[in-house]
mmCIF file with all atom_site columns, C-alpha atoms in Angstrom:
data_model
loop_
_atom_site.group_PDB
_atom_site.id
_atom_site.type_symbol
_atom_site.label_atom_id
_atom_site.label_alt_id
_atom_site.label_comp_id
_atom_site.label_asym_id
_atom_site.label_entity_id
_atom_site.label_seq_id
_atom_site.pdbx_PDB_ins_code
_atom_site.Cartn_x
_atom_site.Cartn_y
_atom_site.Cartn_z
_atom_site.occupancy
_atom_site.B_iso_or_equiv
_atom_site.pdbx_formal_charge
_atom_site.auth_seq_id
_atom_site.auth_comp_id
_atom_site.auth_asym_id
_atom_site.auth_atom_id
_atom_site.pdbx_PDB_model_num
ATOM 1   C CA . MET G 1 1   ? 0.000  0.000  0.000   1.00 50.00 ? 1419 MET G CA 1
ATOM 2   C CA . LYS G 1 2   ? 2.837  2.409  0.873   1.00 44.00 ? 1420 LYS G CA 1
ATOM 3   C CA . THR G 1 3   ? 4.501  1.601  -2.445  1.00 48.00 ? 1421 THR G CA 1
ATOM 4   C CA . ILE G 1 4   ? 1.335  2.451  -4.398  1.00 47.00 ? 1422 ILE G CA 1
ATOM 5   C CA . LEU G 1 5   ? 0.896  5.747  -2.476  1.00 45.00 ? 1423 LEU G CA 1
ATOM 6   C CA . PHE G 1 6   ? 4.540  6.724  -3.136  1.00 44.00 ? 1424 PHE G CA 1
ATOM 7   C CA . LEU G 1 7   ? 4.220  6.039  -6.868  1.00 44.00 ? 1425 LEU G CA 1
ATOM 8   C CA . ALA G 1 8   ? 1.018  8.069  -7.086  1.00 48.00 ? 1426 ALA G CA 1
ATOM 9   C CA . THR G 1 9   ? 2.604  11.045 -5.309  1.00 49.00 ? 1427 THR G CA 1
ATOM 10  C CA . PHE G 1 10  ? 5.721  10.862 -7.504  1.00 45.00 ? 1428 PHE G CA 1
ATOM 11  C CA . SER G 1 11  ? 3.605  10.822 -10.672 1.00 51.00 ? 1429 SER G CA 1
ATOM 12  C CA . LEU G 1 12  ? 1.860  14.046 -9.563  1.00 47.00 ? 1430 LEU G CA 1
ATOM 13  C CA . LEU G 1 13  ? 5.121  15.866 -8.771  1.00 47.00 ? 1431 LEU G CA 1
ATOM 14  C CA . LEU G 1 14  ? 6.963  14.838 -11.929 1.00 49.00 ? 1432 LEU G CA 1
ATOM 15  C CA . PRO G 1 15  ? 5.117  17.205 -14.365 1.00 50.00 ? 1433 PRO G CA 1
ATOM 16  C CA . ALA G 1 16  ? 5.701  20.113 -11.988 1.00 47.00 ? 1434 ALA G CA 1
ATOM 17  C CA . CYS G 1 17  ? 9.435  19.381 -11.919 1.00 46.00 ? 1435 CYS G CA 1
ATOM 18  C CA . GLN G 1 18  ? 9.580  19.192 -15.717 1.00 51.00 ? 1436 GLN G CA 1
ATOM 19  C CA . GLU G 1 19  ? 7.670  22.478 -16.289 1.00 50.00 ? 1437 GLU G CA 1
ATOM 20  C CA . PRO G 1 20  ? 10.139 25.113 -17.573 1.00 50.00 ? 1438 PRO G CA 1
ATOM 21  C CA . ALA G 1 21  ? 10.727 28.163 -15.371 1.00 50.00 ? 1439 ALA G CA 1
ATOM 22  C CA . ARG G 1 22  ? 8.912  31.296 -16.512 1.00 54.00 ? 1440 ARG G CA 1
ATOM 23  C CA . PRO G 1 23  ? 11.257 34.129 -17.497 1.00 49.00 ? 1441 PRO G CA 1
ATOM 24  C CA . VAL G 1 24  ? 11.327 37.064 -15.106 1.00 46.00 ? 1442 VAL G CA 1
ATOM 25  C CA . LYS G 1 25  ? 10.152 40.231 -16.831 1.00 45.00 ? 1443 LYS G CA 1
ATOM 26  C CA . GLU G 1 26  ? 12.795 42.948 -16.499 1.00 42.00 ? 1444 GLU G CA 1
ATOM 27  C CA . ARG G 1 27  ? 11.695 46.377 -15.374 1.00 40.00 ? 1445 ARG G CA 1
ATOM 28  C CA . PRO G 1 28  ? 12.629 49.211 -17.729 1.00 39.00 ? 1446 PRO G CA 1
ATOM 29  C CA . VAL G 1 29  ? 15.495 51.418 -16.597 1.00 35.00 ? 1447 VAL G CA 1
ATOM 30  C CA . GLN G 1 30  ? 14.431 54.992 -15.927 1.00 35.00 ? 1448 GLN G CA 1
ATOM 31  C CA . ILE G 1 31  ? 16.673 58.033 -15.550 1.00 35.00 ? 1449 ILE G CA 1
ATOM 32  C CA . ASP G 1 32  ? 15.531 60.554 -12.989 1.00 36.00 ? 1450 ASP G CA 1
ATOM 33  C CA . THR G 1 33  ? 16.793 63.756 -14.576 1.00 35.00 ? 1451 THR G CA 1
ATOM 34  C CA . MET G 1 34  ? 15.600 65.923 -11.711 1.00 33.00 ? 1452 MET G CA 1
ATOM 35  C CA . GLN G 1 35  ? 17.687 63.860 -9.316  1.00 36.00 ? 1453 GLN G CA 1
ATOM 36  C CA . LEU G 1 36  ? 20.719 64.313 -11.563 1.00 40.00 ? 1454 LEU G CA 1
ATOM 37  C CA . VAL G 1 37  ? 20.305 68.002 -12.264 1.00 41.00 ? 1455 VAL G CA 1
ATOM 38  C CA . ALA G 1 38  ? 18.746 69.500 -9.124  1.00 44.00 ? 1456 ALA G CA 1
ATOM 39  C CA . PRO G 1 39  ? 21.480 71.587 -7.473  1.00 43.00 ? 1457 PRO G CA 1
ATOM 40  C CA . PRO G 1 40  ? 23.044 70.390 -4.220  1.00 45.00 ? 1458 PRO G CA 1
ATOM 41  C CA . ALA G 1 41  ? 23.655 72.458 -1.132  1.00 45.00 ? 1459 ALA G CA 1
ATOM 42  C CA . PRO G 1 42  ? 25.633 75.432 -2.436  1.00 42.00 ? 1460 PRO G CA 1
ATOM 43  C CA . LEU G 1 43  ? 29.312 76.044 -1.901  1.00 42.00 ? 1461 LEU G CA 1
ATOM 44  C CA . VAL G 1 44  ? 29.467 78.941 -4.356  1.00 43.00 ? 1462 VAL G CA 1
ATOM 45  C CA . LYS G 1 45  ? 26.149 80.573 -5.165  1.00 43.00 ? 1463 LYS G CA 1
ATOM 46  C CA . VAL G 1 46  ? 24.939 83.520 -7.199  1.00 46.00 ? 1464 VAL G CA 1
ATOM 47  C CA . ALA G 1 47  ? 21.202 84.111 -7.229  1.00 43.00 ? 1465 ALA G CA 1
ATOM 48  C CA . SER G 1 48  ? 18.493 86.500 -8.354  1.00 44.00 ? 1466 SER G CA 1
ATOM 49  C CA . ASN G 1 49  ? 14.778 86.333 -9.022  1.00 47.00 ? 1467 ASN G CA 1
ATOM 50  C CA . GLU G 1 50  ? 15.466 85.135 -12.564 1.00 65.00 ? 1468 GLU G CA 1
ATOM 51  C CA . VAL G 1 51  ? 18.631 83.027 -12.375 1.00 79.00 ? 1469 VAL G CA 1
ATOM 52  C CA . TYR G 1 52  ? 20.233 80.811 -9.760  1.00 79.00 ? 1470 TYR G CA 1
ATOM 53  C CA . VAL G 1 53  ? 23.776 79.495 -10.224 1.00 85.00 ? 1471 VAL G CA 1
ATOM 54  C CA . VAL G 1 54  ? 25.475 77.084 -7.842  1.00 87.00 ? 1472 VAL G CA 1
ATOM 55  C CA . SER G 1 55  ? 28.789 75.223 -8.169  1.00 85.00 ? 1473 SER G CA 1
ATOM 56  C CA . ARG G 1 56  ? 29.646 71.975 -6.428  1.00 84.00 ? 1474 ARG G CA 1
ATOM 57  C CA . ASP G 1 57  ? 32.890 70.098 -7.067  1.00 85.00 ? 1475 ASP G CA 1
ATOM 58  C CA . SER G 1 58  ? 33.453 70.306 -10.844 1.00 88.00 ? 1476 SER G CA 1
ATOM 59  C CA . THR G 1 59  ? 29.796 70.820 -11.812 1.00 90.00 ? 1477 THR G CA 1
ATOM 60  C CA . THR G 1 60  ? 27.885 74.081 -12.179 1.00 90.00 ? 1478 THR G CA 1
ATOM 61  C CA . TYR G 1 61  ? 24.086 74.098 -12.044 1.00 90.00 ? 1479 TYR G CA 1
ATOM 62  C CA . ILE G 1 62  ? 21.995 76.889 -13.571 1.00 87.00 ? 1480 ILE G CA 1
ATOM 63  C CA . ARG G 1 63  ? 18.317 77.291 -12.738 1.00 83.00 ? 1481 ARG G CA 1
ATOM 64  C CA . PHE G 1 64  ? 15.894 79.590 -14.522 1.00 77.00 ? 1482 PHE G CA 1
ATOM 65  C CA . GLY G 1 65  ? 12.224 79.269 -13.658 1.00 69.00 ? 1483 GLY G CA 1
ATOM 66  C CA . ASP G 1 66  ? 11.451 75.556 -13.376 1.00 70.00 ? 1484 ASP G CA 1
ATOM 67  C CA . CYS G 1 67  ? 14.377 74.535 -15.593 1.00 77.00 ? 1485 CYS G CA 1
ATOM 68  C CA . TYR G 1 68  ? 17.752 73.222 -14.516 1.00 80.00 ? 1486 TYR G CA 1
ATOM 69  C CA . PHE G 1 69  ? 20.870 72.977 -16.629 1.00 84.00 ? 1487 PHE G CA 1
ATOM 70  C CA . SER G 1 70  ? 24.209 71.465 -15.629 1.00 89.00 ? 1488 SER G CA 1
ATOM 71  C CA . LEU G 1 71  ? 27.692 71.436 -17.138 1.00 91.00 ? 1489 LEU G CA 1
ATOM 72  C CA . ASP G 1 72  ? 31.159 70.536 -15.853 1.00 93.00 ? 1490 ASP G CA 1
ATOM 73  C CA . TRP G 1 73  ? 34.291 72.684 -15.533 1.00 95.00 ? 1491 TRP G CA 1
ATOM 74  C CA . ILE G 1 74  ? 32.648 76.102 -15.855 1.00 95.00 ? 1492 ILE G CA 1
ATOM 75  C CA . THR G 1 75  ? 32.350 78.853 -13.244 1.00 93.00 ? 1493 THR G CA 1
ATOM 76  C CA . ALA G 1 76  ? 30.223 81.993 -13.333 1.00 91.00 ? 1494 ALA G CA 1
ATOM 77  C CA . ASP G 1 77  ? 32.081 85.228 -14.119 1.00 93.00 ? 1495 ASP G CA 1
ATOM 78  C CA . PRO G 1 78  ? 31.032 87.735 -11.413 1.00 89.00 ? 1496 PRO G CA 1
ATOM 79  C CA . ARG G 1 79  ? 32.598 90.687 -13.254 1.00 91.00 ? 1497 ARG G CA 1
ATOM 80  C CA . ARG G 1 80  ? 30.347 90.415 -16.303 1.00 91.00 ? 1498 ARG G CA 1
ATOM 81  C CA . ASN G 1 81  ? 27.181 88.766 -15.022 1.00 88.00 ? 1499 ASN G CA 1
ATOM 82  C CA . ASP G 1 82  ? 24.262 90.948 -14.013 1.00 84.00 ? 1500 ASP G CA 1
ATOM 83  C CA . PHE G 1 83  ? 21.488 88.493 -13.209 1.00 79.00 ? 1501 PHE G CA 1
ATOM 84  C CA . GLU G 1 84  ? 19.064 91.252 -12.204 1.00 79.00 ? 1502 GLU G CA 1
ATOM 85  C CA . MET G 1 85  ? 19.404 93.459 -15.284 1.00 81.00 ? 1503 MET G CA 1
ATOM 86  C CA . HIS G 1 86  ? 20.470 90.852 -17.867 1.00 83.00 ? 1504 HIS G CA 1
ATOM 87  C CA . PRO G 1 87  ? 19.239 87.423 -16.712 1.00 83.00 ? 1505 PRO G CA 1
ATOM 88  C CA . ASP G 1 88  ? 19.156 85.967 -20.233 1.00 85.00 ? 1506 ASP G CA 1
ATOM 89  C CA . THR G 1 89  ? 22.888 86.333 -20.969 1.00 90.00 ? 1507 THR G CA 1
ATOM 90  C CA . LEU G 1 90  ? 25.189 84.380 -18.658 1.00 92.00 ? 1508 LEU G CA 1
ATOM 91  C CA . TYR G 1 91  ? 29.005 84.492 -18.711 1.00 95.00 ? 1509 TYR G CA 1
ATOM 92  C CA . PHE G 1 92  ? 31.217 81.613 -17.588 1.00 95.00 ? 1510 PHE G CA 1
ATOM 93  C CA . ASN G 1 93  ? 34.917 80.771 -17.538 1.00 96.00 ? 1511 ASN G CA 1
ATOM 94  C CA . LEU G 1 94  ? 36.138 77.335 -18.542 1.00 96.00 ? 1512 LEU G CA 1
ATOM 95  C CA . ALA G 1 95  ? 38.729 75.616 -16.359 1.00 96.00 ? 1513 ALA G CA 1
ATOM 96  C CA . HIS G 1 96  ? 42.257 75.464 -17.783 1.00 94.00 ? 1514 HIS G CA 1
ATOM 97  C CA . LEU G 1 97  ? 42.850 72.550 -20.178 1.00 93.00 ? 1515 LEU G CA 1
ATOM 98  C CA . ARG G 1 98  ? 39.142 71.652 -20.075 1.00 95.00 ? 1516 ARG G CA 1
ATOM 99  C CA . THR G 1 99  ? 36.493 71.789 -22.791 1.00 96.00 ? 1517 THR G CA 1
ATOM 100 C CA . ILE G 1 100 ? 32.751 71.509 -23.113 1.00 96.00 ? 1518 ILE G CA 1
ATOM 101 C CA . GLU G 1 101 ? 33.169 69.414 -26.270 1.00 97.00 ? 1519 GLU G CA 1
ATOM 102 C CA . GLY G 1 102 ? 31.826 65.913 -25.762 1.00 95.00 ? 1520 GLY G CA 1
ATOM 103 C CA . GLN G 1 103 ? 30.270 66.779 -22.406 1.00 95.00 ? 1521 GLN G CA 1
ATOM 104 C CA . MET G 1 104 ? 26.758 65.613 -21.603 1.00 92.00 ? 1522 MET G CA 1
ATOM 105 C CA . LEU G 1 105 ? 24.359 68.465 -20.885 1.00 91.00 ? 1523 LEU G CA 1
ATOM 106 C CA . ALA G 1 106 ? 21.486 67.539 -18.600 1.00 86.00 ? 1524 ALA G CA 1
ATOM 107 C CA . VAL G 1 107 ? 18.387 69.736 -18.832 1.00 84.00 ? 1525 VAL G CA 1
ATOM 108 C CA . THR G 1 108 ? 15.317 69.370 -16.624 1.00 79.00 ? 1526 THR G CA 1
ATOM 109 C CA . THR G 1 109 ? 12.379 71.269 -18.068 1.00 72.00 ? 1527 THR G CA 1
ATOM 110 C CA . GLY G 1 110 ? 9.923  71.270 -15.144 1.00 66.00 ? 1528 GLY G CA 1
ATOM 111 C CA . GLU G 1 111 ? 6.834  73.212 -16.224 1.00 58.00 ? 1529 GLU G CA 1
ATOM 112 C CA . ALA G 1 112 ? 8.508  74.423 -19.394 1.00 55.00 ? 1530 ALA G CA 1
ATOM 113 C CA . GLU G 1 113 ? 7.859  73.128 -22.860 1.00 64.00 ? 1531 GLU G CA 1
ATOM 114 C CA . LYS G 1 114 ? 10.514 71.062 -24.562 1.00 74.00 ? 1532 LYS G CA 1
ATOM 115 C CA . ILE G 1 115 ? 13.819 72.927 -24.522 1.00 80.00 ? 1533 ILE G CA 1
ATOM 116 C CA . ARG G 1 116 ? 15.884 73.156 -27.700 1.00 88.00 ? 1534 ARG G CA 1
ATOM 117 C CA . VAL G 1 117 ? 19.659 73.495 -27.359 1.00 93.00 ? 1535 VAL G CA 1
ATOM 118 C CA . PHE G 1 118 ? 22.038 75.087 -29.878 1.00 96.00 ? 1536 PHE G CA 1
ATOM 119 C CA . GLN G 1 119 ? 25.820 75.409 -29.904 1.00 98.00 ? 1537 GLN G CA 1
ATOM 120 C CA . CYS G 1 120 ? 28.408 77.451 -31.789 1.00 97.00 ? 1538 CYS G CA 1
ATOM 121 C CA . TYR G 1 121 ? 31.973 78.627 -31.228 1.00 98.00 ? 1539 TYR G CA 1
ATOM 122 C CA . GLU G 1 122 ? 34.305 81.557 -31.851 1.00 98.00 ? 1540 GLU G CA 1
ATOM 123 C CA . THR G 1 123 ? 37.990 81.549 -32.777 1.00 98.00 ? 1541 THR G CA 1
ATOM 124 C CA . SER G 1 124 ? 40.587 84.209 -31.999 1.00 98.00 ? 1542 SER G CA 1
ATOM 125 C CA . ALA G 1 125 ? 44.259 84.898 -32.534 1.00 97.00 ? 1543 ALA G CA 1
ATOM 126 C CA . ILE G 1 126 ? 46.131 83.591 -29.479 1.00 96.00 ? 1544 ILE G CA 1
ATOM 127 C CA . ILE G 1 127 ? 49.277 85.495 -28.440 1.00 94.00 ? 1545 ILE G CA 1
ATOM 128 C CA . GLU G 1 128 ? 51.150 85.061 -25.163 1.00 90.00 ? 1546 GLU G CA 1
ATOM 129 C CA . LYS G 1 129 ? 48.458 82.529 -24.137 1.00 92.00 ? 1547 LYS G CA 1
ATOM 130 C CA . LYS G 1 130 ? 45.758 85.196 -24.434 1.00 93.00 ? 1548 LYS G CA 1
ATOM 131 C CA . PRO G 1 131 ? 43.133 85.718 -27.149 1.00 96.00 ? 1549 PRO G CA 1
ATOM 132 C CA . LEU G 1 132 ? 43.044 89.066 -28.942 1.00 95.00 ? 1550 LEU G CA 1
ATOM 133 C CA . LEU G 1 133 ? 39.513 89.967 -27.906 1.00 91.00 ? 1551 LEU G CA 1
ATOM 134 C CA . GLN G 1 134 ? 39.339 93.290 -29.760 1.00 91.00 ? 1552 GLN G CA 1
ATOM 135 C CA . TRP G 1 135 ? 40.569 91.999 -33.119 1.00 95.00 ? 1553 TRP G CA 1
ATOM 136 C CA . LYS G 1 136 ? 39.131 89.673 -35.752 1.00 96.00 ? 1554 LYS G CA 1
ATOM 137 C CA . HIS G 1 137 ? 37.126 86.549 -34.888 1.00 97.00 ? 1555 HIS G CA 1
ATOM 138 C CA . TYR G 1 138 ? 35.450 83.723 -36.713 1.00 97.00 ? 1556 TYR G CA 1
ATOM 139 C CA . ARG G 1 139 ? 31.960 82.795 -35.458 1.00 97.00 ? 1557 ARG G CA 1
ATOM 140 C CA . SER G 1 140 ? 30.559 79.442 -36.536 1.00 97.00 ? 1558 SER G CA 1
ATOM 141 C CA . PRO G 1 141 ? 26.884 78.948 -37.455 1.00 97.00 ? 1559 PRO G CA 1
ATOM 142 C CA . TRP G 1 142 ? 24.482 77.727 -34.781 1.00 97.00 ? 1560 TRP G CA 1
ATOM 143 C CA . GLU G 1 143 ? 24.023 73.960 -34.758 1.00 97.00 ? 1561 GLU G CA 1
ATOM 144 C CA . THR G 1 144 ? 21.137 72.141 -33.102 1.00 96.00 ? 1562 THR G CA 1
ATOM 145 C CA . LEU G 1 145 ? 22.138 69.543 -30.512 1.00 95.00 ? 1563 LEU G CA 1
ATOM 146 C CA . ILE G 1 146 ? 20.147 66.333 -30.934 1.00 90.00 ? 1564 ILE G CA 1
ATOM 147 C CA . PRO G 1 147 ? 19.076 64.723 -27.623 1.00 88.00 ? 1565 PRO G CA 1
ATOM 148 C CA . GLU G 1 148 ? 20.904 61.490 -26.833 1.00 88.00 ? 1566 GLU G CA 1
ATOM 149 C CA . ALA G 1 149 ? 18.038 60.667 -24.467 1.00 81.00 ? 1567 ALA G CA 1
ATOM 150 C CA . SER G 1 150 ? 15.207 62.644 -22.954 1.00 77.00 ? 1568 SER G CA 1
ATOM 151 C CA . ASN G 1 151 ? 16.722 65.929 -21.698 1.00 79.00 ? 1569 ASN G CA 1
ATOM 152 C CA . PHE G 1 152 ? 20.308 64.800 -22.331 1.00 88.00 ? 1570 PHE G CA 1
ATOM 153 C CA . PHE G 1 153 ? 22.384 66.545 -25.007 1.00 93.00 ? 1571 PHE G CA 1
ATOM 154 C CA . LEU G 1 154 ? 25.935 65.809 -26.126 1.00 94.00 ? 1572 LEU G CA 1
ATOM 155 C CA . CYS G 1 155 ? 28.026 68.921 -26.801 1.00 96.00 ? 1573 CYS G CA 1
ATOM 156 C CA . LYS G 1 156 ? 29.444 68.984 -30.293 1.00 97.00 ? 1574 LYS G CA 1
ATOM 157 C CA . LYS G 1 157 ? 33.126 68.240 -30.915 1.00 97.00 ? 1575 LYS G CA 1
ATOM 158 C CA . TYR G 1 158 ? 35.099 70.197 -33.500 1.00 98.00 ? 1576 TYR G CA 1
ATOM 159 C CA . THR G 1 159 ? 37.810 69.117 -35.917 1.00 97.00 ? 1577 THR G CA 1
ATOM 160 C CA . GLN G 1 160 ? 41.222 70.744 -36.163 1.00 97.00 ? 1578 GLN G CA 1
ATOM 161 C CA . ALA G 1 161 ? 40.142 72.420 -39.394 1.00 97.00 ? 1579 ALA G CA 1
ATOM 162 C CA . GLU G 1 162 ? 37.108 73.928 -37.646 1.00 98.00 ? 1580 GLU G CA 1
ATOM 163 C CA . ARG G 1 163 ? 39.215 75.074 -34.702 1.00 97.00 ? 1581 ARG G CA 1
ATOM 164 C CA . THR G 1 164 ? 41.545 77.101 -36.937 1.00 97.00 ? 1582 THR G CA 1
ATOM 165 C CA . ARG G 1 165 ? 39.006 78.902 -39.122 1.00 98.00 ? 1583 ARG G CA 1
ATOM 166 C CA . PHE G 1 166 ? 39.641 82.638 -39.238 1.00 98.00 ? 1584 PHE G CA 1
ATOM 167 C CA . PRO G 1 167 ? 38.734 85.657 -41.390 1.00 97.00 ? 1585 PRO G CA 1
ATOM 168 C CA . PRO G 1 168 ? 41.218 86.589 -44.138 1.00 96.00 ? 1586 PRO G CA 1
ATOM 169 C CA . THR G 1 169 ? 43.981 88.852 -42.812 1.00 96.00 ? 1587 THR G CA 1
ATOM 170 C CA . SER G 1 170 ? 47.721 89.509 -43.033 1.00 95.00 ? 1588 SER G CA 1
ATOM 171 C CA . ILE G 1 171 ? 50.676 89.370 -40.687 1.00 96.00 ? 1589 ILE G CA 1
ATOM 172 C CA . HIS G 1 172 ? 51.083 93.133 -41.140 1.00 96.00 ? 1590 HIS G CA 1
ATOM 173 C CA . ALA G 1 173 ? 47.518 93.782 -39.933 1.00 97.00 ? 1591 ALA G CA 1
ATOM 174 C CA . LEU G 1 174 ? 48.143 91.588 -36.897 1.00 97.00 ? 1592 LEU G CA 1
ATOM 175 C CA . GLN G 1 175 ? 51.405 93.350 -36.058 1.00 96.00 ? 1593 GLN G CA 1
ATOM 176 C CA . GLN G 1 176 ? 49.834 96.796 -36.336 1.00 96.00 ? 1594 GLN G CA 1
ATOM 177 C CA . HIS G 1 177 ? 46.933 95.847 -34.081 1.00 96.00 ? 1595 HIS G CA 1
ATOM 178 C CA . VAL G 1 178 ? 49.184 94.338 -31.406 1.00 96.00 ? 1596 VAL G CA 1
ATOM 179 C CA . LYS G 1 179 ? 51.532 97.332 -31.581 1.00 95.00 ? 1597 LYS G CA 1
ATOM 180 C CA . GLN G 1 180 ? 48.654 99.749 -30.943 1.00 95.00 ? 1598 GLN G CA 1
ATOM 181 C CA . HIS G 1 181 ? 46.592 97.750 -28.461 1.00 93.00 ? 1599 HIS G CA 1
ATOM 182 C CA . GLY G 1 182 ? 48.811 95.030 -27.004 1.00 91.00 ? 1600 GLY G CA 1
ATOM 183 C CA . SER G 1 183 ? 51.589 94.892 -24.455 1.00 92.00 ? 1601 SER G CA 1
ATOM 184 C CA . PRO G 1 184 ? 55.271 95.328 -25.387 1.00 94.00 ? 1602 PRO G CA 1
ATOM 185 C CA . ALA G 1 185 ? 55.811 91.619 -24.715 1.00 92.00 ? 1603 ALA G CA 1
ATOM 186 C CA . ALA G 1 186 ? 52.956 90.672 -27.043 1.00 93.00 ? 1604 ALA G CA 1
ATOM 187 C CA . TYR G 1 187 ? 54.292 92.926 -29.789 1.00 95.00 ? 1605 TYR G CA 1
ATOM 188 C CA . ALA G 1 188 ? 57.788 91.513 -29.401 1.00 94.00 ? 1606 ALA G CA 1
ATOM 189 C CA . SER G 1 189 ? 56.396 88.005 -29.973 1.00 92.00 ? 1607 SER G CA 1
ATOM 190 C CA . VAL G 1 190 ? 54.834 88.971 -33.325 1.00 95.00 ? 1608 VAL G CA 1
ATOM 191 C CA . ALA G 1 191 ? 57.152 91.724 -34.604 1.00 95.00 ? 1609 ALA G CA 1
ATOM 192 C CA . GLN G 1 192 ? 59.551 89.320 -36.330 1.00 92.00 ? 1610 GLN G CA 1
ATOM 193 C CA . LEU G 1 193 ? 56.932 86.957 -37.752 1.00 95.00 ? 1611 LEU G CA 1
ATOM 194 C CA . ASP G 1 194 ? 56.604 86.492 -41.495 1.00 95.00 ? 1612 ASP G CA 1
ATOM 195 C CA . THR G 1 195 ? 53.344 84.548 -41.523 1.00 95.00 ? 1613 THR G CA 1
ATOM 196 C CA . PHE G 1 196 ? 50.137 84.182 -39.558 1.00 95.00 ? 1614 PHE G CA 1
ATOM 197 C CA . PRO G 1 197 ? 49.114 81.778 -38.091 1.00 94.00 ? 1615 PRO G CA 1
ATOM 198 C CA . SER G 1 198 ? 52.403 80.594 -36.597 1.00 93.00 ? 1616 SER G CA 1
ATOM 199 C CA . PRO G 1 199 ? 53.449 78.814 -33.374 1.00 90.00 ? 1617 PRO G CA 1
ATOM 200 C CA . SER G 1 200 ? 53.706 82.076 -31.399 1.00 90.00 ? 1618 SER G CA 1
ATOM 201 C CA . ALA G 1 201 ? 50.541 83.571 -32.904 1.00 94.00 ? 1619 ALA G CA 1
ATOM 202 C CA . ASN G 1 202 ? 48.092 80.783 -33.589 1.00 96.00 ? 1620 ASN G CA 1
ATOM 203 C CA . VAL G 1 203 ? 44.326 80.462 -33.998 1.00 97.00 ? 1621 VAL G CA 1
ATOM 204 C CA . ASN G 1 204 ? 42.094 78.447 -31.701 1.00 97.00 ? 1622 ASN G CA 1
ATOM 205 C CA . ILE G 1 205 ? 38.618 78.339 -30.187 1.00 98.00 ? 1623 ILE G CA 1
ATOM 206 C CA . SER G 1 206 ? 38.426 81.073 -27.573 1.00 97.00 ? 1624 SER G CA 1
ATOM 207 C CA . ARG G 1 207 ? 34.722 81.004 -26.740 1.00 97.00 ? 1625 ARG G CA 1
ATOM 208 C CA . TYR G 1 208 ? 31.744 78.640 -26.825 1.00 98.00 ? 1626 TYR G CA 1
ATOM 209 C CA . TYR G 1 209 ? 28.103 79.678 -27.034 1.00 97.00 ? 1627 TYR G CA 1
ATOM 210 C CA . ILE G 1 210 ? 25.154 77.577 -25.889 1.00 96.00 ? 1628 ILE G CA 1
ATOM 211 C CA . ARG G 1 211 ? 21.597 78.782 -26.465 1.00 93.00 ? 1629 ARG G CA 1
ATOM 212 C CA . LEU G 1 212 ? 18.486 77.320 -24.858 1.00 89.00 ? 1630 LEU G CA 1
ATOM 213 C CA . ASP G 1 213 ? 15.066 78.106 -26.329 1.00 85.00 ? 1631 ASP G CA 1
ATOM 214 C CA . GLY G 1 214 ? 11.675 77.046 -25.042 1.00 77.00 ? 1632 GLY G CA 1
ATOM 215 C CA . GLY G 1 215 ? 8.471  78.267 -23.444 1.00 66.00 ? 1633 GLY G CA 1
ATOM 216 C CA . ASP G 1 216 ? 6.406  78.004 -20.273 1.00 63.00 ? 1634 ASP G CA 1
ATOM 217 C CA . LYS G 1 217 ? 3.409  75.659 -20.343 1.00 62.00 ? 1635 LYS G CA 1
ATOM 218 C CA . LYS G 1 218 ? 1.354  77.829 -17.996 1.00 64.00 ? 1636 LYS G CA 1
ATOM 219 C CA . THR G 1 219 ? 2.092  81.215 -19.526 1.00 61.00 ? 1637 THR G CA 1
ATOM 220 C CA . ALA G 1 220 ? 3.050  82.657 -22.888 1.00 62.00 ? 1638 ALA G CA 1
ATOM 221 C CA . ASP G 1 221 ? 6.525  83.505 -21.596 1.00 66.00 ? 1639 ASP G CA 1
ATOM 222 C CA . LYS G 1 222 ? 9.446  82.401 -23.732 1.00 72.00 ? 1640 LYS G CA 1
ATOM 223 C CA . ILE G 1 223 ? 12.647 80.916 -22.348 1.00 72.00 ? 1641 ILE G CA 1
ATOM 224 C CA . ASN G 1 224 ? 15.752 82.228 -24.088 1.00 81.00 ? 1642 ASN G CA 1
ATOM 225 C CA . LYS G 1 225 ? 19.098 81.802 -22.362 1.00 86.00 ? 1643 LYS G CA 1
ATOM 226 C CA . LEU G 1 226 ? 22.527 82.425 -23.845 1.00 92.00 ? 1644 LEU G CA 1
ATOM 227 C CA . LEU G 1 227 ? 25.563 80.917 -22.130 1.00 94.00 ? 1645 LEU G CA 1
ATOM 228 C CA . ILE G 1 228 ? 28.903 82.461 -23.123 1.00 96.00 ? 1646 ILE G CA 1
ATOM 229 C CA . ILE G 1 229 ? 31.832 80.288 -22.053 1.00 97.00 ? 1647 ILE G CA 1
ATOM 230 C CA . ASP G 1 230 ? 35.374 81.668 -22.359 1.00 97.00 ? 1648 ASP G CA 1
ATOM 231 C CA . VAL G 1 231 ? 38.329 79.310 -22.778 1.00 97.00 ? 1649 VAL G CA 1
ATOM 232 C CA . ASN G 1 232 ? 41.226 79.643 -20.320 1.00 95.00 ? 1650 ASN G CA 1
ATOM 233 C CA . PHE G 1 233 ? 44.614 79.385 -22.080 1.00 94.00 ? 1651 PHE G CA 1
ATOM 234 C CA . ASN G 1 234 ? 46.818 80.568 -19.236 1.00 87.00 ? 1652 ASN G CA 1
ATOM 235 C CA . GLY G 1 235 ? 45.903 78.391 -16.282 1.00 72.00 ? 1653 GLY G CA 1
#
């Protein structure tokens, strides 16, 4: 009798043992952009009713309305920023030997409509590790940054040919400008040159521009912010 009962029980359990395991459905991965972009407790802070800028470690966070924007290796320029009178134009300095090219921009829109991001650059003549700000420049066209994911944009990288674009000029024009407006040391570095560009008077990207355009869902207000980021050649 025990043998019959054992065989009956075994026959009931056998199909259950042979039934294949059901695959576990994976949950989709979600990125919480607000968690990534919301500014931390401030170490360096500049604020107004329109703009709020806070830096923590190597990252700077910019808030305007319900939107947050973050980028590494930039710091607000207190000499040129006027967040009360000119909240739509923001000046930053880039850390020495750093670039925004290839960086991931994180933008949290909050109550704003979808933000569009544009990027361009400016080249200058570089002498004595300083750009000639009051002379000729090349300004590239605006280019739209395509989101890599929702609210994440990859800053454009530029080729060597793009980095050295410059308006037509002559070595004589450069020498005359530096003689009139530059320091004696700067003029001495270009006075004996026969060509431009050259190792002691080269051309490179001196400034990046990032523009953010959008609108508020609740009002008809437009969001237009221009970030001007100056390159640091001197450390």
